[in-house]
Coordinates of C-alpha atoms in Angstrom, one line a residue:
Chain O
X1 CA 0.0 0.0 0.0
X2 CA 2.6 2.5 1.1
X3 CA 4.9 1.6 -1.7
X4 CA 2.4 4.0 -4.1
X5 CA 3.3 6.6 -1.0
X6 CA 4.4 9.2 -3.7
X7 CA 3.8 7.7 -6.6
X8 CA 1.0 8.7 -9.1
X9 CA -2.5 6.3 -8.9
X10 CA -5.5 7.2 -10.8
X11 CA -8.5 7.7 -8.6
X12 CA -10.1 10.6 -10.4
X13 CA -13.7 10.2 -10.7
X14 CA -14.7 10.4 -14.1
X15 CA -16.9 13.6 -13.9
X16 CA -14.1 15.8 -11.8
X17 CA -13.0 17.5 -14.9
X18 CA -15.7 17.6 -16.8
X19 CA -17.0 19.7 -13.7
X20 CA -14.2 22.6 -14.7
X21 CA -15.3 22.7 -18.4
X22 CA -17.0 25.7 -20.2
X23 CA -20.2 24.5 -21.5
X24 CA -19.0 25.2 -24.6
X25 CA -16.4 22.6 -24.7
X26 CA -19.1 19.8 -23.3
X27 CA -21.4 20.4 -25.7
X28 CA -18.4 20.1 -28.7
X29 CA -17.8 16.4 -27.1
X30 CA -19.5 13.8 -28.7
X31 CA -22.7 13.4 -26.1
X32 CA -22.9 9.4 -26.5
X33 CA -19.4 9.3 -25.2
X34 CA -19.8 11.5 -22.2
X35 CA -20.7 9.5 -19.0
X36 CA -24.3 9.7 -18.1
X37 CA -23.4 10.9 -14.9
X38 CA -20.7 13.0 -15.6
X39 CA -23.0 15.2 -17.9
X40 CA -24.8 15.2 -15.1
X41 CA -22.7 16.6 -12.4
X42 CA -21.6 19.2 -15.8
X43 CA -24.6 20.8 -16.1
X44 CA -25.1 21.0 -12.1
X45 CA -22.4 23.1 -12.0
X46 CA -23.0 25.6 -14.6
X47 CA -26.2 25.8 -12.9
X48 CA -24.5 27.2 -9.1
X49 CA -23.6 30.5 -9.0
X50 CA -21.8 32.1 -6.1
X51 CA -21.5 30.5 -2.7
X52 CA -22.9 27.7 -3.9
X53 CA -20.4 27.3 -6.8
X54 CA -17.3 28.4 -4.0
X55 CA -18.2 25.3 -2.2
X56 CA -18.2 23.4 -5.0
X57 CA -14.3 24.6 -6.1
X58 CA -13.5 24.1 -2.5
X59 CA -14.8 20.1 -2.8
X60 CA -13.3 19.9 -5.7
X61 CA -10.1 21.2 -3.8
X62 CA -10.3 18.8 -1.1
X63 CA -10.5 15.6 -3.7
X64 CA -7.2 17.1 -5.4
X65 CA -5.5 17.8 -2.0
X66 CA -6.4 14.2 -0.9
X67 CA -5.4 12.3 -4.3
X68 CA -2.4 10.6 -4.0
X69 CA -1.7 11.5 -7.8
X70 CA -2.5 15.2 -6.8
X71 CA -1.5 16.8 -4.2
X72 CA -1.4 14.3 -2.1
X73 CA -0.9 17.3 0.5
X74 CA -1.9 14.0 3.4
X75 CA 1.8 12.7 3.4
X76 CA 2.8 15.3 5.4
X77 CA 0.1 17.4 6.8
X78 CA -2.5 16.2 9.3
X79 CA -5.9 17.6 7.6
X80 CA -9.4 16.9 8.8
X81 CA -11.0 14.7 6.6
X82 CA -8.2 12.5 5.8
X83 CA -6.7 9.4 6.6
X84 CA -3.5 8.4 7.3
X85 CA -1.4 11.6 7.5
X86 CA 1.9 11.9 7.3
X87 CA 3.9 14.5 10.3
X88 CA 6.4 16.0 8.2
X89 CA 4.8 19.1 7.7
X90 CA 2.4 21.4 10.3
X91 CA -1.4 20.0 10.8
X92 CA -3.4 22.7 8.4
X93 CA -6.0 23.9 10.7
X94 CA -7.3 27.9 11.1
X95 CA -5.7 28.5 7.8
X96 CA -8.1 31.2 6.8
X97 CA -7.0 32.9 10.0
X98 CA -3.7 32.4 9.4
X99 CA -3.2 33.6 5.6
X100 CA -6.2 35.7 5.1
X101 CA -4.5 36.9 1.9
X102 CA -5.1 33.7 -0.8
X103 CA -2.2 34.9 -2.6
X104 CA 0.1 33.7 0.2
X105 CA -1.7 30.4 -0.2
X106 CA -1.4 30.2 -3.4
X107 CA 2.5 31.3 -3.3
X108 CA 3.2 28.3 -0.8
X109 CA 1.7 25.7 -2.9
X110 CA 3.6 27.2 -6.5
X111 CA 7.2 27.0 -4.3
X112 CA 7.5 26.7 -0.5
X113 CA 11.4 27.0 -1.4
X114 CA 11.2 30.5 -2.0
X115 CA 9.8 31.5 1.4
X116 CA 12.3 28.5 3.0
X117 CA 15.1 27.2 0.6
X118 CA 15.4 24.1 2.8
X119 CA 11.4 22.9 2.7
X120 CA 10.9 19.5 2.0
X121 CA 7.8 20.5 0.7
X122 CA 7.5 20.2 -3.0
X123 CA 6.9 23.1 -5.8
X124 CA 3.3 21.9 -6.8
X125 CA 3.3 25.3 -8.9
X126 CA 7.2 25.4 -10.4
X127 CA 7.4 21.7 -11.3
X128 CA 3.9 21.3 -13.0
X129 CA 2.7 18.9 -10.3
X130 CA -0.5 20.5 -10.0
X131 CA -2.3 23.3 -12.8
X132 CA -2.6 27.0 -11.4
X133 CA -6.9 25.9 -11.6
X134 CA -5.7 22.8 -9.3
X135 CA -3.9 25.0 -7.1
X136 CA -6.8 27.7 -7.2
X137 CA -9.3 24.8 -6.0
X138 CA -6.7 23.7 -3.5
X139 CA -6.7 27.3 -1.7
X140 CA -10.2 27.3 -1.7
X141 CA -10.2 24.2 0.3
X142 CA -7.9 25.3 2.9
X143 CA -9.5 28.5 2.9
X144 CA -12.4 26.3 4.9
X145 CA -10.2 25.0 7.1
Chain W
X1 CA 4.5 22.7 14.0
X2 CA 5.4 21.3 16.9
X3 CA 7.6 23.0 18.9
X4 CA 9.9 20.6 19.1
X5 CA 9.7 19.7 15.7
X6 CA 10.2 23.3 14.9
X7 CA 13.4 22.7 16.8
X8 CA 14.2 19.8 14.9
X9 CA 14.4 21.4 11.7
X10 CA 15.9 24.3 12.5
X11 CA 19.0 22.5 13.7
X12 CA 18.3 20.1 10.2
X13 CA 18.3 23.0 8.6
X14 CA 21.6 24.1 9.8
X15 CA 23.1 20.9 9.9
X16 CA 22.1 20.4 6.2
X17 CA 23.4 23.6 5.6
X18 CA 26.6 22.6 6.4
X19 CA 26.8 19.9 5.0
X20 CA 25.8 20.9 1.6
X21 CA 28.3 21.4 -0.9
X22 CA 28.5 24.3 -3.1
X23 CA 29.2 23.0 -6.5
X24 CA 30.6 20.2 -8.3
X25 CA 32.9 22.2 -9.7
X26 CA 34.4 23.9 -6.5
X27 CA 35.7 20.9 -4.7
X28 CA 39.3 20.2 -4.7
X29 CA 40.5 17.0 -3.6
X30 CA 42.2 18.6 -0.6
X31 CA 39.6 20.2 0.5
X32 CA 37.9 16.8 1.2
X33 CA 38.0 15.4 4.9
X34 CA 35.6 12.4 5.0
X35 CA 36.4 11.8 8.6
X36 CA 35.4 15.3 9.6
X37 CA 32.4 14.2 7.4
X38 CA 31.7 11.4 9.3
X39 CA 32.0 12.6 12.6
X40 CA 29.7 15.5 11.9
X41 CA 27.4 13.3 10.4
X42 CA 27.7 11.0 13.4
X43 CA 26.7 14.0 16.1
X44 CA 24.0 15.3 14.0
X45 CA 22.1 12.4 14.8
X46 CA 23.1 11.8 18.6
X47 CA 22.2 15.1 19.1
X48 CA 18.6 14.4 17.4
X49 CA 18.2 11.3 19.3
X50 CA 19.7 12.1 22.6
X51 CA 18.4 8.3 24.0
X52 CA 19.4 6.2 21.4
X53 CA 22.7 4.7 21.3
X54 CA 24.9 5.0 17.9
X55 CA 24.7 1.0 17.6
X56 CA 21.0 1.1 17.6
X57 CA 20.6 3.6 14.7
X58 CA 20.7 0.3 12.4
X59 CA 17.7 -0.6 13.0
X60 CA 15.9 2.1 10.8
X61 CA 12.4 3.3 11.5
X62 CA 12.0 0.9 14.4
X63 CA 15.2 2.6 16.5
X64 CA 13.2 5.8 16.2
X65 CA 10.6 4.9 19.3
X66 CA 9.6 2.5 21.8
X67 CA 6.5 0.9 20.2
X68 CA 8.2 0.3 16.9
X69 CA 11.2 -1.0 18.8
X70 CA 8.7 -3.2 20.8
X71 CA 7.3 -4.4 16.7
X72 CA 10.3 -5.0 15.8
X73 CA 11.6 -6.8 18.8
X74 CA 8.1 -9.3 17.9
X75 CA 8.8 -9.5 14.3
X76 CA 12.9 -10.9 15.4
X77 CA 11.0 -13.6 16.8
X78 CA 10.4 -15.4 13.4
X79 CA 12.2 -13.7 11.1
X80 CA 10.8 -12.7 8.2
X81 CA 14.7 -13.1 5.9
X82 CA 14.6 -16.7 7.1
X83 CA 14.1 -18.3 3.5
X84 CA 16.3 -15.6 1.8
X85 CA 19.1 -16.5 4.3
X86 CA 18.7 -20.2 3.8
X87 CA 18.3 -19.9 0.0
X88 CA 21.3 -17.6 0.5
X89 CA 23.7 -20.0 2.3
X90 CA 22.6 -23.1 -0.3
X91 CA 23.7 -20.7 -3.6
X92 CA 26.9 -19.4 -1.8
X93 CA 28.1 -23.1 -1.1
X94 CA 26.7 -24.9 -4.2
X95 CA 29.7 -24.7 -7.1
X96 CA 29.6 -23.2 -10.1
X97 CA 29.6 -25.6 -13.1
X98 CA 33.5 -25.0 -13.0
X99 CA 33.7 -26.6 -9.7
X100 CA 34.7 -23.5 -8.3
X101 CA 32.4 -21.7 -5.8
X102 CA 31.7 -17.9 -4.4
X103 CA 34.2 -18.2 -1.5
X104 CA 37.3 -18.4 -4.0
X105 CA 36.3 -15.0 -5.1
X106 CA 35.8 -13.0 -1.5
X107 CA 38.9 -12.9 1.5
X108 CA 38.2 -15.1 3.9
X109 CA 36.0 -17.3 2.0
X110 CA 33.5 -14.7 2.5
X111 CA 32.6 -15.5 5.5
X112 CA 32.5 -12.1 7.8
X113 CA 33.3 -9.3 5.7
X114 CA 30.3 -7.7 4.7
X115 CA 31.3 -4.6 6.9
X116 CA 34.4 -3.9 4.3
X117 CA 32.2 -3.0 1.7
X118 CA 32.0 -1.1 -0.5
X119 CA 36.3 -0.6 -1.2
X120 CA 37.8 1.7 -3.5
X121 CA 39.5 -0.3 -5.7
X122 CA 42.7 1.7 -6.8
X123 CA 43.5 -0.1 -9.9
X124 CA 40.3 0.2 -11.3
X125 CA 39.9 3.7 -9.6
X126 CA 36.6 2.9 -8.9
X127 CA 34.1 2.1 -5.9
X128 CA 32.9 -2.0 -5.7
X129 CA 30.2 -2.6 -3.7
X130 CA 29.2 -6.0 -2.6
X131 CA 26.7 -6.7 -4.7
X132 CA 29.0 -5.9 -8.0
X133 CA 31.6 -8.2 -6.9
X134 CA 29.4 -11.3 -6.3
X135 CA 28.4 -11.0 -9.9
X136 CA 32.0 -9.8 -11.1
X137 CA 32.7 -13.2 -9.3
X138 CA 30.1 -15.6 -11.2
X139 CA 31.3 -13.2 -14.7
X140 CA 34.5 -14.5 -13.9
X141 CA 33.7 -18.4 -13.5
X142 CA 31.2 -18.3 -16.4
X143 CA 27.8 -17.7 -14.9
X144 CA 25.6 -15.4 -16.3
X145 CA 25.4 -11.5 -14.0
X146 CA 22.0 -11.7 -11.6
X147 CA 19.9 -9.0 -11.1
X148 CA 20.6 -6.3 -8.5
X149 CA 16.9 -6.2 -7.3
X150 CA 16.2 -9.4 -7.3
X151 CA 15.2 -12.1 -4.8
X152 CA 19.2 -14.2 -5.5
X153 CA 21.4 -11.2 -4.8
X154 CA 19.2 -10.5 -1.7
X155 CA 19.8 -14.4 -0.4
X156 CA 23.3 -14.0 -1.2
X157 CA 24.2 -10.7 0.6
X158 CA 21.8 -11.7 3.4
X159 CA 23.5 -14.8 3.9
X160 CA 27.1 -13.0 4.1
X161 CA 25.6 -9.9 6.2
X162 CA 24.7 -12.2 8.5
X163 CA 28.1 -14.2 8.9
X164 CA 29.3 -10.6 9.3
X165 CA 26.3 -9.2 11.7
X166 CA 27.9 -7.3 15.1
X167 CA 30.9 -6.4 13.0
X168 CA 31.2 -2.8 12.9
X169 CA 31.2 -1.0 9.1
X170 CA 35.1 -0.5 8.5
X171 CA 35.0 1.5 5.3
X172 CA 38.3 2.7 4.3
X173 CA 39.2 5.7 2.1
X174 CA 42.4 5.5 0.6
X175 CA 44.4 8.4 0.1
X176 CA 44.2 8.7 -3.8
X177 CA 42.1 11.8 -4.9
X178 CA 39.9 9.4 -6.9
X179 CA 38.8 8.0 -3.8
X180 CA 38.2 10.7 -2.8
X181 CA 36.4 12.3 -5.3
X182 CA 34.2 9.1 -5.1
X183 CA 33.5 9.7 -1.4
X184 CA 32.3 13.6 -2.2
X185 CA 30.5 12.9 -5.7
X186 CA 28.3 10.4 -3.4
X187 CA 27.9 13.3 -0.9
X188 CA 26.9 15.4 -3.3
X189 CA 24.4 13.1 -4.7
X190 CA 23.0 12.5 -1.2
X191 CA 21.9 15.8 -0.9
X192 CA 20.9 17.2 -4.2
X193 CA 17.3 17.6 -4.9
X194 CA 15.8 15.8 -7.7
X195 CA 12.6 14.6 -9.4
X196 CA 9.3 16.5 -9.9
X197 CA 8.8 16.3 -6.1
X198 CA 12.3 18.6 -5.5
X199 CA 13.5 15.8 -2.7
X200 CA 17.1 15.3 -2.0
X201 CA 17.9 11.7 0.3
X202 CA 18.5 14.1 3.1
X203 CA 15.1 16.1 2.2
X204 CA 13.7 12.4 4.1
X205 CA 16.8 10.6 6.1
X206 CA 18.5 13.7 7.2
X207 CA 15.6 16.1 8.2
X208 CA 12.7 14.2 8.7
X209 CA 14.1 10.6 10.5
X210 CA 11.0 9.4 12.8
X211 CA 8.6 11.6 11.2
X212 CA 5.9 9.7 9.6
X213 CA 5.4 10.0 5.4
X214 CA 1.8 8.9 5.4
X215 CA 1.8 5.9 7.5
X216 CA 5.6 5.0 7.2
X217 CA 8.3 6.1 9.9
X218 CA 11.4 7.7 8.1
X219 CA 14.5 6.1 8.9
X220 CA 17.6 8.0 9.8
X221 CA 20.5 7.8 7.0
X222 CA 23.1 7.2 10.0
X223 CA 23.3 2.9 9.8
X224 CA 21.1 3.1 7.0
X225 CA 22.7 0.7 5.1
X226 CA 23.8 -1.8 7.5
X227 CA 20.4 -4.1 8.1
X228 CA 20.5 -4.4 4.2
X229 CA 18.6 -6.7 2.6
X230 CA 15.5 -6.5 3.9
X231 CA 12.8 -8.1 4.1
X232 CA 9.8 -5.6 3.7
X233 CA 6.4 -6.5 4.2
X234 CA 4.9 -4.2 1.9
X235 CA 7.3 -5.5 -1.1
X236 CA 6.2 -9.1 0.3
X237 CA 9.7 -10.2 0.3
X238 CA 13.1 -9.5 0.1
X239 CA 15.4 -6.3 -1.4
X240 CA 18.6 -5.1 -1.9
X241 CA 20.5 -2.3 -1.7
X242 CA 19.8 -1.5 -5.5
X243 CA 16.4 -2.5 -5.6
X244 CA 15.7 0.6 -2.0
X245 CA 18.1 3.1 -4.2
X246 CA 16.0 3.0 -7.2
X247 CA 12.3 2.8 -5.3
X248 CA 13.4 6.0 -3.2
X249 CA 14.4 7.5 -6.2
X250 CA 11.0 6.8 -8.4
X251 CA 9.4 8.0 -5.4
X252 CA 10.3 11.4 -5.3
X253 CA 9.5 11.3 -9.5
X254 CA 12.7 11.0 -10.7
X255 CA 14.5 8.9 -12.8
X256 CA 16.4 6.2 -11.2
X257 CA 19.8 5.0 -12.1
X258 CA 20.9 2.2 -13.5
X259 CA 21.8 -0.3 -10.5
X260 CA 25.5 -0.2 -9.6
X261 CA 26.1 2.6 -11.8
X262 CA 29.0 4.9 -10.7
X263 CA 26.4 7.3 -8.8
X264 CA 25.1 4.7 -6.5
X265 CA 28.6 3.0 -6.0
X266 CA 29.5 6.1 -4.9
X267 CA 26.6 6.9 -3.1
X268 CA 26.7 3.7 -1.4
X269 CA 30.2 4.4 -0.6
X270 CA 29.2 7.8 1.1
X271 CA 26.6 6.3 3.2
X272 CA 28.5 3.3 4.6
X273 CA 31.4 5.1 5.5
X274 CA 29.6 7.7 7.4
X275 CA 28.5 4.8 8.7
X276 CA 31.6 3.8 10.4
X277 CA 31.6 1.6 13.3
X278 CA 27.7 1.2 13.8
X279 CA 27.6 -2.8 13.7
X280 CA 26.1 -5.4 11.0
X281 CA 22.5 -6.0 11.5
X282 CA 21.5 -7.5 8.1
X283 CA 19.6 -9.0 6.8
X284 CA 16.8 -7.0 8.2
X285 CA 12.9 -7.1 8.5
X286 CA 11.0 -4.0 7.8
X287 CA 7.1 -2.9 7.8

């Protein structure tokens, strides 16, 4: 089990994605092949609209922060919500409180190593591990926290 | 953080910084002290772990507290390695189809000297590593190589880590700058960052030993190598020293060596002989 510790493994649900498209670009897909329910979740979400649709982005961010493919922000960080953390890095609790400006959020998670050169925590931004939308969804989420 | 923690990797931090070398380029040969190295390496770790004494750094993440010691003290009851060190002892006294067999090749028959490697060979001008010269010796009596990672070189070095266990690591560095050199290019490996994930060895052995990565404790790179091979449950069986090199590289998303390439030779030289005097505990059982 703890071999795939850091290792990419595919648990995406099939409509997470689709969630994040423009209509436009649903309705250009082929409908037969789009998933029943993923269509489904697609056109809930264009439907939200604002605090509705924050909590949404911020779900969104939790199931990124938890994927092990993702962020997999659990191998260090203690978060509520998820299961087996690691202790490398500082639970994330009060965060809101703590970095009411998102853009300091959003700074950690592109490159920790340029507030602390000798983090072990990785540059999600810098090295591509996660997209600046991923990261976006991912402050949400700890926004709630 | 923790406060103590917070304590913890400050003084990592430092430490690390220290330790770090500049770049490749910088280093001349004189420059090099390994047993300054080695000795700072040593008290980084007694200082971490005040209560532990240097012997029992070998046992990796179970040394690093009193319930995984107590797991591990359970798990010595039936060993895990038993049928690697058995299947071990059967290859290492069974001939090769020459007649001759794998104690021709080693001093002393082989028997106790697992804590003299790796060696800086100085007419090759390279580092050899244990697992190299067992297949180097079945090369040499016509026997096909056999994997690094695989299940026979972990019986084999099992078996002749544990005619060597309690015998303290007695790496020697010769004085030839290409020794030298060797020692600081596996340094320097040790602690440069690489992969997607930015981690450097140290990034886990060095600042984070006892802290838990998910649901595994991090073991601390002092003795690191001296319980090798392993049995691990997780893997379901036995591994080398090639086959832990390469799976802590892919971890961090990088892209692992080639086993016993001159990187990990000398890496493995680094770690061993900072290693110095903490005894032989292989082969050993892990989570």
């Amino acid at each position: 089990m703890a071999f795939l510790l850091l290792t990419p493994y595919n648990s995406k649900a099939a409509g997470m994605n689709l969630r994040k498209m423009p209509l436009t670009e649903i309705r250009s897909t082929n409908p037969v092949r789009v998933p029943a329910l993923a269509l489904a979740f697609a056109i809930g979400a264009a439907l939200l609209t604002g605090p509705a649709r924050a909590q949404s982005a911020a779900s969104e961010g939790q199931k990124l922060a938890f994927d092990r493919g993702k962020g997999n922000c659990l191998t260090c960080h203690v978060i509520k919500g998820g299961d087996l953390p690691g202790s490398i890095g500082p639970e994330l609790a009060d965060i809101k409180r703590k970095y009411p400006d998102r853009k300091d959020l959003v700074a950690i998670l592109n490159d920790e190593t340029r507030r602390n050169p000798q983090t072990v925590m990785p540059p999600f931004g810098r090295n591509r591990i996660l997209t600046e939308q991923e990261i976006d969804a991912i402050v949400d989420f700890l926004q709630t926290l | 953080m923790k406060l103590q923690s917070a304590i913890q990797f400050a003084s990592a931090a430092v430490a690390l910084a220290a330790l770090i070398v500049i770049g490749p380029s910088a280093i001349a040969a004189d420059s090099i002290d390994p047993a300054a190295d080695a000795k700072a390496f040593q008290k980084y770790f007694t200082d971490k772990f005040p209560r532990l004494e240097l012997k029992d750094f070998v046992n990796g993440p179970y040394s690093m507290n009193e319930d995984m010691r107590r797991q591990w003290q359970e798990k010595e009851e039936f060993p895990p390695y038993e049928f690697s060190l058995e299947a071990g002892k059967e290859m290492f006294s069974t001939p090769f189809r020459n007649g001759k067999t794998y104690a021709d090749c080693f001093p002393n028959g082989g028997i106790g000297i697992r804590q003299d490697y790796p060696y800086f060979d100085g007419k090759e001008g390279k580092v050899v590593t244990l697992e190299l010269a067992l297949n180097r010796c079945r090369e040499a009596n016509g026997e096909a190589p056999i994997s690094y990672v695989k299940d026979d070189m972990a019986a084999l070095t099992a078996y002749m880590a544990f005619t060597s266990r309690g015998k303290p690591f007695d790496i020697k560095i010769p004085n030839d700058p290409r020794a030298l050199e060797a020692f600081e290019d596996g340094k320097r490996y040790f602690y440069t960052r690489r992969g997607q994930l930015n981690f450097s060895c140290a990034s886990c052995h060095v600042q984070n030993p006892g802290e838990r990565i998910r649901a595994e404790i991090l073991a601390p790179a002092l003795g690191i190598l001296n319980a090798m091979p392993i049995y691990r449950s997780e893997w379901g069986g036995m591994g080398t020293i090639s086959r832990r090199f390469v799976t802590c590289n892919i971890q961090t998303r990088g892209v692992p060596l080639e086993p016993q390439s001159d990187e990990y030779r000398n890496l493995e030289y680094y770690l061993s002989y900072v290693s110095n005097g903490l005894p032989i505990s292989g082969p050993g059982a892990r989570p």
